[in-house]
Amino acid sequence: MVNLQTQLAGCKMASPLVLASGFLGLDWASLDRVAKSGAAAVTTKSCNLEGRDGYSNPTVLANENYMLNAIGLANAGIEHEIDEISTFKKKSQAVIIGSIFESSPEKFAEVAKRISTAKPHLIELDLSCPHLGGKGFENYKDFASDPKSISEVVKATKKATKIPIFAKLSPNVPNIGELAKAAESAGANGITAINTAGGMLISADFQKPILSNKYGGLSGPAIKPIALKSVYQIYESVKIPIIGTGGVATGEDAIEMLLAGAAAVGIGTATYHRGIEAFKLIESEMQHWMEKNKSGSVKELIGKAHE
Amino acid sequence: MDKKFTVKIPKAFTISRIEVENYRVKTFYFTESLPSQPGQFAMVWLPGVDEKPMSINSAFPFSISFAAVGTFSKALSNLNVGDKVGVSGPFGTFFPYKGKKVLLVGGGYGVVPLRFFAEEARRKGIVCEAIIGAKNKKDIIFDKRFEKEGCKVHIATDDGSIGFKGTAVALAEKLLKEEKFDEIFSCGPEMMMFHLSKLGKKLKIPTYVSAERYMKCAIGICGACTLGGQMCCRDGTVMVSDIPLATEDFGKFQRDKSGKKVKY
Ligand SMILES: Cc1cc2nc3c(=O)[nH]c(=O)nc-3n(C[C@H](O)[C@H](O)[C@H](O)COP(=O)(O)OP(=O)(O)OC[C@H]3O[C@@H](n4cnc5c(N)ncnc54)[C@H](O)[C@@H]3O)c2cc1C
Ligand SMILES: Cc1cc2nc3c(=O)[nH]c(=O)nc-3n(C[C@H](O)[C@H](O)[C@H](O)COP(=O)(O)O)c2cc1C
Ligand code: FES
């Protein structure tokens, strides 16, 4: 029997499969459904202090190879998030990761402090939403492209909470390893990588960009090579665990992510291509692969491509 | 891989014919077709304005019916024959072809998918009767269209300006005492569907509703349209009423663009 168990900053997980932030994460009932469908951990939709309406439609485009989104971090705000996480914790044993974002290190710390009252197992810092704008975010600059900014946010949030902090990084940078190093040195307990890669689609029919925000973030099978490279580089740079995310659609993709150095595997866009059943399907494909390749545990696969 | 997803990238569809249904509702017919089933919806994109879900009124050719009530629908209403809109879909579930005699209960634009069902049902030998509910006589649409599909039509208005005076649900209760139906299909305001679901449960008649929430992605991933963990855009909109009735949400609250709860 193969062993799919893994660990993330002291959290025991039945398998490495984690629901990525932004997918079905608005209410406890959706998260509970995903957990029941085989995700060992679920990440909430990123939230901030006040909440946001997000951008107008079209916000999400998708085909068999990729998804492009500019939801614009729509969320109902921290008070609402605390309610949903607290309810989830009463209903489910699964690991829950509270994802947060804000426009300054101080505000990041404030959301981290507030969300901690709902006791999520881990907190993820969304440092890297591409093209954020709107009320309160007029001068927003991506924290994830600058080691100093990453370090400031991680330090501020570490002071505000005892819950382990994961820093979520963007692939839209020259050297992601350095940025992961900055997060680790500032005290981060883990890294999530990657967020979406910048992209856009133009309609030839209308001769216009399709997303109302013009630019968006690319996810799904098309970004798997970018995600693998990022996780591989991060693994070379830091000791803390990595939630490897980006383009995982099959059990074999998940195994590749472990081999690159991930301790857990984030799954988002696959819920579009394969439905919520994606978690069960990927889990059984991983089991098959491990049996066939005489691999007894997840632990022995983590980072093996580096040997 | 198990292909269950619908590509969501809009294609240009050209308006070929416009019919005016009443003082604010129009039907647009397009040059193009969209193979689909009654109850499914399309995302309609007006570049520079917005993109919104619209029930499919017919598949061959594709058509939609809509009320000019706000920014998007008024802009849509201003278009002319020859103009183009972006269309993607079809999305969501559809009404099943199971019973031999079905009661259709529609309010507002809810009549749109029910009319599409009546058209398909007729070909399959399923008998339909339709209840159309509205505030006032001037808001009744599609009565002639249902008749054209061979349906007996019953009208309910809140003010009694035409037909039965009272709600569509009250009229359904009356009708269900007099006649036997295998199923109830409903689309319209949530409170109407909520009370109808409870009625169907009481009378042990399988009831299907078209549950709607604010929609963004239309492909079941963003979570905006959650109804107690069911994504209306992918697990619905058509659901057997036990599913929404089992949630804490149905008939109680919906969610705004940010995801905040808004009470009914
Ligand atoms: C699955 C699904 C299918 C839909 N199918 C149709 C359809 O076939 N035809 C259609 O007209 N609309 C349909 N809608 C509603 C449609 O997507 C838009 O919400 C509607 O066109 C209003 O958008 P707007 O920007 O013009 O107005 P908004 O600014 O969003 O709304 C203006 C005001 O009108 C009210 N309102 C919204 N829709 C209606 C309506 N249809 N009748 C009366 N008042 C309304 C709102 O509550 C608000 O107070 C559907 C929605 C969903 C989720
Ligand atoms: C519609 C959508 C919304 C997303 N929202 C968030 C978010 O709120 N916070 C965040 O950190 N990442 C968000 N992401 C990024 C995902 O969590 C993930 O990093 C990315 O999609 C790559 O994984 P995938 O290829 O498995 O989807 C979002 C992605 C999509 C497609
Ligand atoms: S609209 Fe995104 S999940 Fe339904």
XYZ file of C-alpha atoms and ligand atoms in Angstrom:
659
model
C 0.000 0.000 0.000
C 1.389 3.383 -0.920
C 1.384 6.195 1.592
C 0.084 9.534 0.356
C 0.458 11.331 3.696
C 2.476 14.501 3.877
C 3.197 17.363 6.270
C 3.044 21.116 5.921
C 4.561 23.209 8.699
C 3.405 20.714 11.333
C -0.010 20.099 9.707
C -0.638 16.440 8.951
C -2.389 15.890 5.627
C -4.017 12.702 4.327
C -2.666 13.438 0.844
C -0.645 16.232 -0.782
C -3.692 17.644 -2.605
C -4.652 21.242 -1.769
C -7.443 23.334 -3.276
C -5.752 26.491 -4.666
C -7.048 29.918 -3.622
C -9.752 31.497 -5.770
C -11.537 28.289 -6.643
C -14.919 27.687 -4.976
C -13.584 29.302 -1.824
C -16.227 31.905 -1.052
C -18.295 30.001 1.501
C -17.799 27.168 3.981
C -20.260 24.925 2.140
C -18.233 24.961 -1.102
C -14.977 24.348 0.789
C -16.574 21.478 2.712
C -17.780 19.966 -0.543
C -14.260 20.139 -2.021
C -12.812 18.554 1.139
C -15.386 15.753 0.910
C -14.394 15.335 -2.744
C -10.843 14.425 -1.757
C -8.838 17.604 -1.096
C -6.723 17.113 2.038
C -6.520 20.882 2.484
C -8.565 23.761 1.126
C -7.515 27.378 0.620
C -10.073 30.159 0.954
C -10.530 32.860 -1.685
C -8.079 35.652 -0.780
C -9.718 38.277 1.392
C -8.837 41.761 2.612
C -10.190 44.141 5.253
C -13.044 45.806 3.376
C -13.851 43.310 0.617
C -14.036 44.071 -3.100
C -16.599 43.716 -5.888
C -13.874 42.736 -8.352
C -13.892 43.632 -12.038
C -16.836 43.530 -14.428
C -17.358 40.561 -16.716
C -15.849 39.073 -18.779
C -13.642 37.978 -15.890
C -12.889 34.345 -16.755
C -12.083 32.749 -20.134
C -11.104 29.154 -20.637
C -10.429 26.379 -23.116
C -8.840 22.936 -23.021
C -5.308 24.324 -22.517
C -5.661 27.258 -20.157
C -7.795 29.613 -18.137
C -7.346 33.385 -18.128
C -8.895 35.348 -15.261
C -9.232 38.879 -13.993
C -11.744 38.356 -11.192
C -10.021 41.278 -9.439
C -9.915 39.664 -5.979
C -13.645 39.931 -5.350
C -14.334 38.987 -1.738
C -16.786 39.847 1.006
C -14.177 41.139 3.488
C -12.528 39.797 6.637
C -15.599 39.727 8.920
C -17.436 37.511 6.480
C -14.327 35.345 6.028
C -14.030 34.774 9.785
C -17.634 33.490 9.813
C -17.068 31.102 6.929
C -13.801 29.685 8.323
C -15.291 29.252 11.811
C -18.279 27.373 10.369
C -15.988 25.222 8.221
C -13.943 24.278 11.269
C -17.090 23.096 13.056
C -18.117 20.936 10.087
C -14.868 19.522 8.698
C -11.618 17.898 9.820
C -9.749 18.982 6.671
C -6.872 21.437 6.835
C -7.997 24.982 5.999
C -5.636 27.657 4.718
C -6.809 31.263 5.059
C -5.597 33.375 2.142
C -5.205 37.117 2.625
C -4.048 40.183 0.688
C -3.810 43.913 1.344
C -2.131 47.044 0.070
C 0.542 47.566 2.775
C 2.492 45.497 5.349
C 0.500 47.155 8.176
C -2.837 46.241 6.641
C -1.575 42.721 5.864
C -0.750 42.385 9.572
C -4.218 43.599 10.535
C -5.974 41.009 8.319
C -3.614 38.293 9.594
C -4.485 39.195 13.182
C -8.226 39.199 12.484
C -8.257 35.980 10.465
C -6.314 34.225 13.242
C -9.385 34.530 15.500
C -11.068 31.950 13.215
C -8.057 29.623 13.698
C -7.217 28.498 10.151
C -4.415 25.889 10.220
C -2.209 28.007 7.972
C -2.282 31.532 6.558
C -1.276 32.199 2.965
C -0.156 35.669 1.865
C -1.308 36.465 -1.651
C 1.594 38.786 -2.474
C 1.181 38.594 -6.125
C -2.140 39.312 -7.745
C -1.244 40.708 -11.158
C -2.826 44.004 -12.217
C -4.664 44.895 -9.034
C -6.452 48.254 -9.032
C -9.604 49.936 -7.724
C -10.600 51.639 -4.477
C -7.827 51.508 -1.880
C -5.493 49.888 -4.393
C -4.755 52.890 -6.647
C -1.022 52.748 -5.964
C -0.829 49.003 -5.459
C 2.416 47.469 -6.520
C 3.016 43.804 -6.683
C 4.858 42.809 -3.474
C 6.032 39.589 -5.074
C 8.587 41.116 -7.444
C 10.739 42.741 -4.784
C 12.627 40.868 -2.002
C 12.422 43.865 0.353
C 8.617 44.156 -0.003
C 8.187 40.433 0.552
C 10.351 40.589 3.629
C 8.377 43.540 5.091
C 5.019 41.836 4.630
C 6.203 38.505 6.021
C 7.812 40.184 9.069
C 4.709 42.280 9.774
C 2.331 39.318 9.547
C 4.626 37.026 11.572
C 4.428 39.571 14.408
C 0.632 39.640 14.169
C -0.055 35.907 14.453
C 1.262 32.589 15.770
C -0.281 30.629 12.888
C 2.302 29.427 10.305
C 2.619 31.741 7.293
C 3.011 30.675 3.661
C 4.122 33.291 1.131
C 2.529 32.887 -2.292
C 4.828 33.929 -5.100
C 4.387 35.076 -8.676
C 6.134 33.562 -11.699
C 6.290 36.992 -13.367
C 9.822 37.626 -12.027
C 13.396 36.955 -13.212
C 14.545 34.820 -10.252
C 11.881 33.325 -8.026
C 14.477 31.496 -5.888
C 15.807 34.786 -4.526
C 12.310 35.924 -3.616
C 11.573 32.663 -1.818
C 14.841 33.145 0.081
C 13.685 36.617 1.142
C 10.426 35.160 2.467
C 12.257 32.394 4.339
C 14.736 34.801 5.929
C 11.849 37.001 7.076
C 10.352 34.019 8.901
C 7.899 32.456 6.443
C 7.049 28.838 7.288
C 6.442 27.841 3.688
C 6.094 28.960 0.078
C 3.171 28.567 -2.304
C 4.126 28.822 -5.964
C 2.969 29.775 -8.418
C 0.224 32.314 -8.794
C -1.011 32.939 -12.356
C 1.265 34.103 -15.179
C 0.361 37.438 -16.806
C -1.603 37.163 -20.038
C -4.371 38.522 -22.239
C -6.718 37.440 -25.017
C -7.884 39.569 -27.933
C -11.035 38.882 -29.917
C -10.365 38.939 -33.648
C -14.147 39.158 -34.205
C -14.442 42.390 -32.201
C -10.827 43.550 -32.530
C -10.705 44.208 -28.767
C -9.263 42.670 -25.572
C -11.866 40.268 -24.126
C -11.337 40.656 -20.365
C -12.920 43.877 -19.082
C -9.617 44.463 -17.265
C -7.706 43.717 -20.517
C -4.955 41.824 -18.646
C -5.381 38.751 -16.513
C -3.642 35.724 -15.074
C -3.050 32.502 -16.934
C -3.499 29.113 -15.236
C -4.039 25.484 -16.203
C -2.027 22.986 -18.309
C -0.348 25.772 -20.329
C 1.593 27.013 -17.261
C 2.772 23.643 -15.906
C 6.336 24.039 -17.273
C 6.577 27.512 -15.668
C 5.307 26.129 -12.361
C 7.734 23.184 -12.431
C 10.679 25.466 -13.109
C 9.636 27.833 -10.325
C 9.210 25.049 -7.754
C 12.507 23.471 -8.858
C 14.327 26.798 -8.373
C 12.658 27.510 -5.027
C 13.601 24.029 -3.741
C 17.250 24.811 -4.532
C 17.018 28.080 -2.555
C 15.077 27.311 0.641
C 14.476 24.631 3.293
C 10.820 25.458 4.079
C 8.052 23.351 2.450
C 6.507 24.320 -0.881
C 2.896 23.997 -2.050
C 3.607 23.433 -5.760
C 0.771 24.912 -7.775
C 0.169 25.516 -11.460
C -1.222 23.375 -14.246
C -1.626 20.136 -12.304
C -4.400 18.172 -14.000
C -3.409 14.508 -13.583
C -1.755 12.229 -11.044
C 1.407 12.243 -13.121
C 1.465 16.074 -13.085
C 1.206 15.944 -9.287
C 4.092 13.440 -9.085
C 6.212 15.763 -11.281
C 5.460 18.615 -8.874
C 6.675 16.479 -5.928
C 9.812 15.511 -7.850
C 10.511 19.219 -8.478
C 10.457 19.756 -4.714
C 6.865 20.374 -3.631
C 5.701 18.931 -0.298
C 2.059 19.459 -1.294
C 0.328 20.107 -4.598
C -2.151 22.913 -5.300
C -5.001 22.289 -7.696
C -7.252 24.922 -9.250
C -7.989 24.933 -12.963
C -8.282 21.125 -13.025
C -11.651 21.575 -11.277
C -12.823 23.162 -14.530
C -11.433 20.465 -16.808
C -12.331 17.459 -14.645
C -14.946 18.829 -12.235
C -14.712 18.733 -8.436
C -14.029 14.986 -8.859
C -10.525 16.085 -9.982
C -9.199 15.481 -6.440
C -10.347 11.860 -6.223
C -9.202 11.176 -9.797
C -5.757 12.709 -9.275
C -5.360 10.898 -5.947
C -6.086 7.489 -7.482
C -3.821 8.240 -10.459
C -1.026 9.099 -8.015
C -1.595 5.810 -6.186
C -1.425 3.884 -9.455
C 1.754 5.628 -10.487
C 3.383 4.975 -7.125
C 2.424 1.295 -7.127
C 3.680 0.845 -10.675
C 6.934 2.635 -9.905
C 7.431 0.931 -6.535
C 7.422 4.169 -4.677
C 6.218 3.752 -1.098
C 5.624 7.301 0.086
C 5.241 10.917 -0.923
C 8.159 11.794 1.328
C 10.694 9.889 -0.766
C 9.511 11.623 -3.955
C 9.855 15.205 -2.721
C 12.746 16.861 -4.558
C 13.944 13.596 -6.108
C 14.501 15.227 -9.522
C 17.371 17.167 -7.914
C 19.436 14.079 -7.039
C -9.214 13.180 -20.354
C -12.828 13.108 -19.204
C -14.248 16.075 -21.110
C -17.016 17.723 -19.162
C -16.184 21.352 -19.640
C -17.517 23.949 -22.051
C -15.016 26.249 -23.732
C -15.609 29.798 -22.591
C -14.278 32.224 -25.152
C -16.921 34.383 -26.853
C -17.574 34.157 -30.587
C -19.379 36.837 -32.600
C -23.064 36.088 -33.318
C -25.031 38.374 -35.686
C -28.597 39.503 -34.959
C -30.829 38.413 -37.846
C -34.310 39.296 -36.558
C -35.834 41.168 -33.606
C -39.291 40.612 -32.147
C -40.832 42.962 -29.582
C -42.649 40.960 -26.874
C -43.957 43.831 -24.738
C -43.061 47.314 -23.529
C -39.611 46.175 -22.360
C -38.977 42.610 -23.535
C -37.405 41.771 -26.893
C -36.392 38.516 -28.571
C -33.195 38.497 -30.650
C -32.732 35.771 -33.245
C -29.210 35.193 -34.545
C -27.727 33.923 -37.798
C -25.810 31.292 -35.809
C -26.986 28.221 -33.890
C -25.896 26.974 -30.444
C -26.625 23.267 -29.910
C -28.143 23.168 -26.413
C -30.993 21.929 -24.223
C -33.882 23.784 -22.510
C -32.731 25.238 -19.181
C -29.166 25.861 -20.313
C -27.848 29.399 -20.610
C -25.313 31.334 -22.665
C -22.973 34.146 -21.650
C -23.663 37.203 -23.782
C -20.862 39.751 -24.121
C -21.287 43.370 -25.175
C -17.713 44.658 -25.609
C -17.139 47.695 -23.399
C -20.355 47.101 -21.407
C -20.549 43.741 -19.601
C -21.131 40.025 -20.043
C -24.221 38.399 -18.492
C -26.024 35.072 -18.417
C -29.080 34.702 -20.635
C -31.385 31.688 -20.853
C -31.410 30.050 -24.247
C -34.761 30.586 -25.955
C -33.959 28.396 -28.961
C -30.910 26.558 -30.269
C -31.480 26.403 -34.068
C -31.141 29.290 -34.658
C -29.876 30.654 -31.346
C -32.208 33.192 -29.736
C -32.595 35.032 -26.406
C -35.408 37.052 -24.811
C -34.623 39.751 -22.322
C -36.114 42.664 -20.395
C -34.472 46.075 -20.742
C -34.090 46.871 -17.027
C -30.497 48.000 -16.365
C -27.173 49.001 -17.889
C -26.454 45.780 -19.749
C -29.952 44.873 -20.900
C -30.723 48.428 -22.057
C -27.510 48.519 -24.101
C -28.454 45.138 -25.563
C -31.944 46.393 -26.345
C -30.470 49.269 -28.377
C -28.843 46.913 -30.897
C -30.229 46.402 -34.397
C -30.389 43.669 -37.010
C -26.857 43.129 -38.360
C -25.141 44.037 -35.057
C -22.915 41.480 -33.328
C -22.652 40.249 -29.729
C -20.171 37.781 -28.203
C -21.660 34.423 -27.225
C -20.222 31.463 -25.315
C -21.899 28.329 -24.000
C -24.080 26.428 -23.531
C -23.589 26.249 -19.762
C -25.381 24.443 -16.966
C -27.841 21.610 -16.607
C -31.207 21.209 -18.331
C -34.757 19.993 -17.721
C -35.064 16.193 -17.987
C -37.432 14.448 -20.404
C -38.991 11.976 -17.963
C -42.658 12.573 -17.138
C -45.537 12.256 -19.624
C -47.344 15.342 -18.352
C -45.458 18.317 -16.950
C -46.626 21.527 -15.272
C -44.437 24.495 -16.251
C -44.499 27.449 -13.857
C -42.727 30.595 -15.038
C -42.372 34.113 -13.705
C -40.601 37.020 -15.448
C -37.911 35.836 -17.892
C -38.354 32.361 -16.388
C -40.796 31.602 -19.179
C -37.875 31.569 -21.661
C -36.348 28.123 -20.905
C -39.815 26.689 -20.203
C -41.019 27.644 -23.673
C -37.906 26.004 -25.153
C -38.791 22.885 -23.137
C -42.406 22.943 -24.372
C -41.139 23.013 -27.961
C -38.792 20.038 -27.460
C -41.334 18.162 -25.305
C -43.989 18.361 -27.984
C -41.720 16.474 -30.405
C -41.184 13.803 -27.765
C -44.894 13.447 -27.045
C -44.737 15.020 -23.560
C -47.820 17.065 -22.656
C -47.156 20.444 -21.004
C -49.396 22.989 -19.368
C -47.969 26.394 -18.523
C -48.636 28.815 -15.690
C -47.351 32.317 -16.375
C -47.189 34.609 -13.375
C -46.688 38.392 -13.305
C -47.581 41.499 -11.310
C -49.818 42.887 -14.022
C -51.330 42.134 -17.445
C -48.699 44.254 -19.193
C -45.883 42.002 -17.917
C -47.329 38.753 -19.289
C -45.178 37.472 -22.138
C -44.972 34.249 -24.163
C -48.654 33.189 -23.667
C -49.112 32.980 -27.452
C -45.766 31.219 -27.854
C -46.759 28.491 -25.367
C -50.076 28.061 -27.168
C -48.166 27.685 -30.435
C -46.351 24.711 -28.866
C -49.717 23.130 -28.021
C -49.706 24.029 -24.306
C -52.769 24.902 -22.296
C -51.891 28.290 -20.735
C -52.971 29.575 -17.296
C -52.263 33.142 -16.269
C -51.900 34.526 -12.738
C -51.492 38.223 -11.937
C -51.007 39.762 -8.499
C -53.625 42.432 -9.247
C -56.025 40.203 -11.192
C -55.777 42.424 -14.290
C -55.867 39.200 -16.303
C -56.490 35.559 -15.381
C -56.305 34.227 -11.815
C -55.870 36.877 -9.116
C -52.972 35.756 -6.937
C -49.554 34.169 -7.191
C -48.448 31.548 -9.702
C -47.905 29.184 -6.744
C -51.503 29.618 -5.549
C -52.723 28.894 -9.068
C -50.468 25.832 -9.264
C -51.910 24.535 -5.992
C -55.438 24.907 -7.400
C -54.507 23.213 -10.674
C -52.705 20.328 -8.962
C -55.903 19.549 -7.033
C -57.856 19.241 -10.275
C -55.353 17.488 -12.520
C -52.545 14.970 -12.204
C -49.015 15.989 -13.298
C -45.874 13.801 -13.242
C -43.507 16.702 -12.670
C -43.326 20.425 -11.989
C -40.669 22.543 -13.748
C -40.155 26.096 -12.597
C -38.074 29.123 -13.463
C -38.546 32.606 -12.106
C -38.215 34.623 -8.893
C -36.623 32.591 -6.094
C -39.485 33.026 -3.616
C -41.877 31.609 -6.213
C -39.617 28.584 -6.786
C -39.081 28.194 -3.042
C -42.803 27.957 -2.261
C -43.420 25.778 -5.294
C -40.657 23.388 -4.169
C -42.340 23.071 -0.776
C -45.696 22.476 -2.479
C -44.180 19.809 -4.748
C -42.655 18.122 -1.712
C -45.982 18.174 0.147
C -47.793 16.654 -2.836
C -44.881 14.262 -3.595
C -44.504 15.524 -7.158
C -40.881 15.705 -8.418
C -40.106 19.403 -8.808
C -37.225 20.945 -10.757
C -36.225 24.576 -10.321
C -33.774 26.824 -12.131
C -31.691 28.279 -9.302
C -29.819 31.479 -10.111
C -27.155 33.552 -8.418
C -24.876 36.394 -9.498
C -22.605 34.801 -12.090
C -19.043 35.576 -13.072
C -17.199 32.606 -14.562
C -20.229 30.494 -15.664
C -18.009 27.377 -15.548
C -18.268 26.375 -11.902
C -14.899 27.536 -10.590
C -15.052 31.041 -9.105
C -17.642 30.231 -6.440
C -19.665 33.438 -6.983
C -22.904 31.568 -7.706
C -22.709 29.208 -4.710
C -26.011 27.984 -3.353
C -24.834 26.187 -0.235
C -21.894 24.649 -2.096
C -23.795 23.911 -5.305
C -22.585 26.066 -8.180
C -25.741 27.307 -9.920
C -23.815 27.756 -13.179
C -22.554 24.169 -13.393
C -24.435 21.967 -10.881
C -27.507 23.972 -11.983
C -29.202 26.049 -12.896
C -31.748 23.226 -13.182
C -31.787 21.171 -9.972
C -34.231 18.760 -8.435
C -35.751 20.866 -5.665
C -34.501 18.646 -2.798
C -31.000 19.991 -3.444
C -31.703 23.710 -2.977
C -34.211 22.955 -0.185
C -31.414 21.199 1.740
C -29.228 24.327 1.708
C -29.289 27.160 4.239
C -29.407 29.617 1.338
C -32.414 28.833 -0.884
C -35.287 31.259 -0.350
C -33.289 32.995 2.408
C -30.452 35.008 0.889
C -28.412 35.543 -2.234
C -24.934 37.047 -2.630
C -23.808 40.293 -4.218
C -20.853 40.819 -6.568
C -18.355 40.638 -3.663
C -19.940 37.505 -2.154
C -21.705 39.272 0.755
C -25.031 37.777 1.788
C -28.126 39.763 0.814
C -31.425 38.675 2.427
C -34.540 38.091 0.289
C -28.887 31.800 -15.451
C -29.465 33.152 -15.748
C -30.277 33.292 -16.849
C -30.807 34.533 -17.162
N -31.628 34.647 -18.243
C -32.179 35.830 -18.550
C -33.067 35.941 -19.664
O -33.331 34.968 -20.376
N -33.612 37.162 -19.910
C -33.344 38.261 -19.111
O -33.896 39.338 -19.377
N -32.495 38.191 -18.084
C -31.909 37.001 -17.779
N -31.044 36.915 -16.700
C -30.696 38.154 -15.983
C -29.570 38.857 -16.730
O -28.383 38.101 -16.647
C -29.261 40.258 -16.169
O -29.151 40.192 -14.789
C -30.337 41.226 -16.560
O -30.298 41.383 -17.961
C -30.150 42.580 -15.884
O -28.858 43.117 -16.122
P -28.641 44.702 -16.258
O -27.192 45.003 -16.177
O -29.359 45.207 -17.435
O -29.420 45.269 -15.014
P -28.947 45.416 -13.502
O -28.349 46.764 -13.356
O -28.184 44.239 -13.107
O -30.371 45.336 -12.816
C -31.275 46.441 -12.817
C -32.464 46.122 -11.943
O -33.337 45.228 -12.599
C -33.619 44.074 -11.838
N -33.689 42.985 -12.794
C -32.656 42.235 -13.233
N -33.067 41.366 -14.169
C -34.393 41.593 -14.347
C -35.380 41.044 -15.200
N -35.065 40.099 -16.105
N -36.644 41.513 -15.098
C -36.941 42.472 -14.221
N -36.062 43.035 -13.410
C -34.802 42.621 -13.456
C -32.487 43.957 -10.879
O -32.876 43.300 -9.689
C -32.112 45.425 -10.637
O -32.918 45.974 -9.637
C -30.517 35.668 -16.362
C -29.695 35.519 -15.245
C -29.183 34.282 -14.925
C -28.299 34.151 -13.719
C -10.424 32.389 -11.245
C -9.155 32.367 -10.447
C -9.094 33.047 -9.238
C -7.940 33.049 -8.470
N -7.929 33.735 -7.295
C -6.811 33.712 -6.509
C -6.794 34.372 -5.249
O -7.782 34.979 -4.813
N -5.662 34.317 -4.513
C -4.546 33.630 -4.924
O -3.561 33.592 -4.201
N -4.540 32.991 -6.112
C -5.650 33.014 -6.922
N -5.625 32.354 -8.131
C -4.432 31.602 -8.538
C -4.547 30.129 -8.161
O -4.636 29.958 -6.756
C -3.353 29.287 -8.689
O -2.171 29.790 -8.121
C -3.234 29.321 -10.205
O -4.523 29.243 -10.796
C -2.360 28.191 -10.765
O -2.882 26.900 -10.464
P -3.793 26.038 -11.494
O -3.085 25.981 -12.805
O -3.966 24.707 -10.828
O -5.098 26.757 -11.598
C -6.791 32.349 -8.931
C -6.845 31.678 -10.152
C -8.003 31.673 -10.912
C -8.035 30.951 -12.241
S -20.319 31.807 -11.767
Fe -18.368 31.129 -11.136
S -18.870 29.325 -10.085
Fe -20.731 29.863 -11.009
